[in-house]
């Protein structure tokens, strides 16, 4: 609790304006000639301090870090079990078909996407195709590159359950195709049976 006292007319200087015309009485403590406030005096309370406390702090931090959701997610290996990309940022696959996703309320639209068979584990996932008209650049059996939507494994916007998007087709960026900087090469398709395990 702080007390304020107002300066007298004789103490007011011409250089003081506004809040500087009040003197704030605060708790002061000197340590090695340095003046500390009450905030600094309480800093580090209820925690081990001193030369021999490193092990205690280290163990305490190691245990309490597991309460952080992001830390726990990154160190339990869950991404290798539930993530179709296996913890990778991108994955290559084969387009096996074009699909449409109905947007959530209050929007009413049919978002364009593709169904992709991943090369690394033969899993099928749905991916959104960004940019207007970019679905026309993707044909069945084309090699496409899949990446996350940008929300750390979650769906984005009004497309429920779609966590991935297409970024390249036949080794060419969809953005470059959309801007007209490149054209899709013919003969870049790979046959689907190359990535399906034969019985």
Short mmCIF file of C-alpha atoms in Angstrom, two decimals:
data_model
loop_
_atom_site.label_atom_id
_atom_site.label_comp_id
_atom_site.label_asym_id
_atom_site.label_seq_id
_atom_site.Cartn_x
_atom_site.Cartn_y
_atom_site.Cartn_z
CA UNK A 1 0.00 0.00 0.00
CA UNK A 2 1.48 3.33 -1.06
CA UNK A 3 0.96 6.78 0.34
CA UNK A 4 1.01 9.99 -1.65
CA UNK A 5 1.77 13.39 -0.28
CA UNK A 6 1.46 16.59 -2.19
CA UNK A 7 4.30 19.02 -2.50
CA UNK A 8 4.00 22.43 -1.05
CA UNK A 9 4.16 25.49 -3.22
CA UNK A 10 7.78 26.05 -2.21
CA UNK A 11 8.83 22.56 -3.36
CA UNK A 12 7.26 22.71 -6.80
CA UNK A 13 9.86 23.37 -9.44
CA UNK A 14 9.25 24.86 -12.85
CA UNK A 15 10.53 21.65 -14.45
CA UNK A 16 7.87 19.39 -12.88
CA UNK A 17 4.65 18.69 -14.76
CA UNK A 18 1.68 16.39 -14.28
CA UNK A 19 2.29 13.32 -12.14
CA UNK A 20 5.81 14.50 -11.33
CA UNK A 21 4.31 17.01 -8.90
CA UNK A 22 3.54 14.16 -6.46
CA UNK A 23 6.07 12.24 -4.43
CA UNK A 24 5.50 8.49 -4.18
CA UNK A 25 6.60 7.02 -0.86
CA UNK A 26 7.58 3.41 -1.44
CA UNK A 27 9.28 0.64 0.46
CA UNK A 28 13.02 0.84 -0.10
CA UNK A 29 15.78 -1.61 0.74
CA UNK A 30 19.48 -1.33 0.05
CA UNK A 31 21.58 -4.33 -0.99
CA UNK A 32 25.26 -3.68 -1.67
CA UNK A 33 24.51 -0.01 -2.15
CA UNK A 34 21.70 -0.68 -4.69
CA UNK A 35 18.23 0.51 -3.79
CA UNK A 36 15.57 -2.19 -4.27
CA UNK A 37 11.81 -1.80 -4.30
CA UNK A 38 9.33 -4.15 -2.66
CA UNK A 39 8.87 -5.97 -5.98
CA UNK A 40 12.54 -6.90 -6.21
CA UNK A 41 12.63 -7.86 -2.55
CA UNK A 42 9.94 -10.54 -3.08
CA UNK A 43 11.32 -11.84 -6.37
CA UNK A 44 12.12 -15.55 -6.27
CA UNK A 45 10.19 -16.35 -3.10
CA UNK A 46 9.15 -19.97 -2.47
CA UNK A 47 11.82 -21.27 -4.85
CA UNK A 48 15.20 -22.78 -4.09
CA UNK A 49 17.96 -20.21 -4.38
CA UNK A 50 21.69 -20.36 -3.95
CA UNK A 51 24.71 -22.18 -5.24
CA UNK A 52 23.49 -25.75 -4.60
CA UNK A 53 19.96 -25.47 -6.03
CA UNK A 54 20.64 -26.29 -9.69
CA UNK A 55 19.60 -29.95 -9.45
CA UNK A 56 16.35 -29.10 -7.69
CA UNK A 57 15.42 -26.47 -10.30
CA UNK A 58 16.39 -28.76 -13.15
CA UNK A 59 14.25 -31.67 -11.94
CA UNK A 60 11.31 -29.41 -11.16
CA UNK A 61 11.38 -27.87 -14.62
CA UNK A 62 11.74 -31.28 -16.29
CA UNK A 63 8.63 -32.56 -14.52
CA UNK A 64 6.48 -29.47 -14.94
CA UNK A 65 7.19 -29.08 -18.66
CA UNK A 66 4.87 -32.02 -19.32
CA UNK A 67 1.95 -29.83 -18.24
CA UNK A 68 2.48 -27.80 -21.42
CA UNK A 69 0.28 -29.22 -24.18
CA UNK A 70 2.65 -28.30 -27.01
CA UNK A 71 5.65 -29.82 -25.24
CA UNK A 72 3.74 -33.02 -24.47
CA UNK A 73 2.52 -33.30 -28.05
CA UNK A 74 6.03 -32.88 -29.45
CA UNK A 75 7.73 -35.42 -27.15
CA UNK A 76 5.29 -38.32 -26.81
CA UNK A 77 5.60 -39.46 -30.42
CA UNK A 78 1.88 -39.09 -31.09
CA UNK A 79 2.45 -37.46 -34.47
CA UNK A 80 3.86 -40.75 -35.81
CA UNK A 81 0.68 -42.58 -34.83
CA UNK A 82 -2.13 -40.20 -35.80
CA UNK A 83 -0.51 -37.93 -38.39
CA UNK A 84 -0.72 -39.34 -41.94
CA UNK A 85 2.42 -37.37 -42.83
CA UNK A 86 4.34 -39.03 -39.99
CA UNK A 87 5.57 -35.79 -38.46
CA UNK A 88 6.80 -34.36 -41.78
CA UNK A 89 5.83 -30.95 -43.07
CA UNK A 90 5.15 -32.18 -46.62
CA UNK A 91 4.37 -35.48 -48.28
CA UNK A 92 4.12 -36.68 -51.85
CA UNK A 93 1.23 -38.70 -53.19
CA UNK A 94 -0.93 -39.63 -56.13
CA UNK A 95 -4.24 -37.93 -56.88
CA UNK A 96 -6.92 -40.60 -57.04
CA UNK A 97 -9.92 -38.34 -57.53
CA UNK A 98 -11.54 -34.94 -57.19
CA UNK A 99 -13.98 -34.25 -54.39
CA UNK A 100 -16.04 -31.36 -53.08
CA UNK A 101 -16.37 -30.26 -49.45
CA UNK A 102 -19.44 -28.46 -48.20
CA UNK A 103 -18.55 -25.35 -46.19
CA UNK A 104 -19.82 -24.68 -42.69
CA UNK A 105 -22.51 -22.18 -41.79
CA UNK A 106 -23.10 -19.32 -42.34
CA UNK A 107 -21.28 -19.89 -45.66
CA UNK A 108 -22.82 -21.99 -48.39
CA UNK A 109 -20.38 -23.25 -51.00
CA UNK A 110 -18.67 -26.33 -52.36
CA UNK A 111 -14.92 -26.15 -51.72
CA UNK A 112 -12.83 -27.99 -54.28
CA UNK A 113 -10.38 -30.65 -53.22
CA UNK A 114 -8.70 -33.91 -54.11
CA UNK A 115 -8.25 -37.34 -52.58
CA UNK A 116 -4.58 -38.29 -52.32
CA UNK A 117 -2.88 -41.65 -51.84
CA UNK A 118 0.37 -41.04 -49.97
CA UNK A 119 3.49 -42.78 -51.23
CA UNK A 120 5.14 -43.28 -47.84
CA UNK A 121 2.38 -45.28 -46.12
CA UNK A 122 -0.44 -45.82 -48.67
CA UNK A 123 -2.88 -43.78 -46.58
CA UNK A 124 -5.65 -41.84 -48.29
CA UNK A 125 -6.31 -38.26 -47.21
CA UNK A 126 -8.41 -35.36 -48.44
CA UNK A 127 -6.64 -32.14 -49.40
CA UNK A 128 -7.94 -28.69 -50.26
CA UNK A 129 -6.91 -27.09 -53.57
CA UNK A 130 -6.33 -23.34 -53.05
CA UNK A 131 -6.67 -20.52 -55.59
CA UNK A 132 -9.52 -20.06 -58.02
CA UNK A 133 -9.51 -22.62 -60.83
CA UNK A 134 -6.41 -24.52 -59.71
CA UNK A 135 -8.39 -27.74 -59.64
CA UNK A 136 -8.25 -27.68 -63.45
CA UNK A 137 -4.46 -28.14 -63.31
CA UNK A 138 -4.75 -31.43 -61.39
CA UNK A 139 -5.75 -34.64 -63.11
CA UNK A 140 -6.14 -38.13 -61.78
CA UNK A 141 -2.87 -40.06 -61.27
CA UNK A 142 -0.91 -36.80 -61.07
CA UNK A 143 1.90 -36.56 -58.53
CA UNK A 144 1.01 -33.91 -55.96
CA UNK A 145 2.73 -32.48 -52.91
CA UNK A 146 0.67 -32.08 -49.73
CA UNK A 147 1.35 -29.66 -46.88
CA UNK A 148 -0.44 -28.56 -43.72
CA UNK A 149 -3.00 -25.77 -43.74
CA UNK A 150 -0.94 -23.68 -41.33
CA UNK A 151 -2.77 -24.22 -38.05
CA UNK A 152 -0.47 -26.89 -36.61
CA UNK A 153 -2.47 -29.87 -37.77
CA UNK A 154 -5.95 -28.35 -37.56
CA UNK A 155 -8.52 -27.47 -40.18
CA UNK A 156 -8.81 -23.88 -41.36
CA UNK A 157 -11.74 -21.64 -42.13
CA UNK A 158 -15.12 -23.04 -43.11
CA UNK A 159 -13.81 -26.42 -44.35
CA UNK A 160 -14.40 -28.92 -41.56
CA UNK A 161 -11.98 -31.82 -41.16
CA UNK A 162 -9.64 -30.84 -44.01
CA UNK A 163 -6.17 -30.38 -42.52
CA UNK A 164 -4.04 -30.43 -45.68
CA UNK A 165 -3.71 -28.56 -48.96
CA UNK A 166 -2.06 -29.23 -52.31
CA UNK A 167 1.01 -27.10 -53.06
CA UNK A 168 2.57 -28.64 -56.18
CA UNK A 169 1.44 -30.84 -59.05
CA UNK A 170 3.89 -32.72 -61.27
CA UNK A 171 6.73 -30.86 -59.57
CA UNK A 172 5.34 -27.40 -60.40
CA UNK A 173 3.96 -24.99 -57.86
CA UNK A 174 0.22 -24.36 -58.03
CA UNK A 175 0.88 -20.67 -57.44
CA UNK A 176 3.18 -20.51 -60.48
CA UNK A 177 0.53 -22.22 -62.59
CA UNK A 178 -2.14 -19.87 -61.25
CA UNK A 179 -0.06 -16.76 -62.06
CA UNK A 180 0.83 -18.08 -65.51
CA UNK A 181 4.57 -18.15 -64.85
CA UNK A 182 4.84 -21.85 -65.68
CA UNK A 183 2.91 -24.42 -67.62
CA UNK A 184 2.21 -27.98 -66.67
CA UNK A 185 4.43 -30.45 -68.46
CA UNK A 186 2.79 -33.35 -70.20
CA UNK A 187 3.91 -36.86 -69.45
CA UNK A 188 4.57 -36.17 -65.76
CA UNK A 189 2.01 -38.64 -64.48
CA UNK A 190 3.00 -41.79 -62.61
CA UNK A 191 0.90 -44.90 -62.69
CA UNK A 192 -1.07 -45.57 -59.54
CA UNK A 193 -0.13 -49.24 -59.22
CA UNK A 194 3.50 -48.35 -58.47
CA UNK A 195 2.56 -47.29 -54.94
CA UNK A 196 0.01 -49.96 -54.05
CA UNK A 197 1.36 -53.04 -52.33
CA UNK A 198 0.85 -56.07 -54.49
CA UNK A 199 -0.56 -59.15 -52.65
#
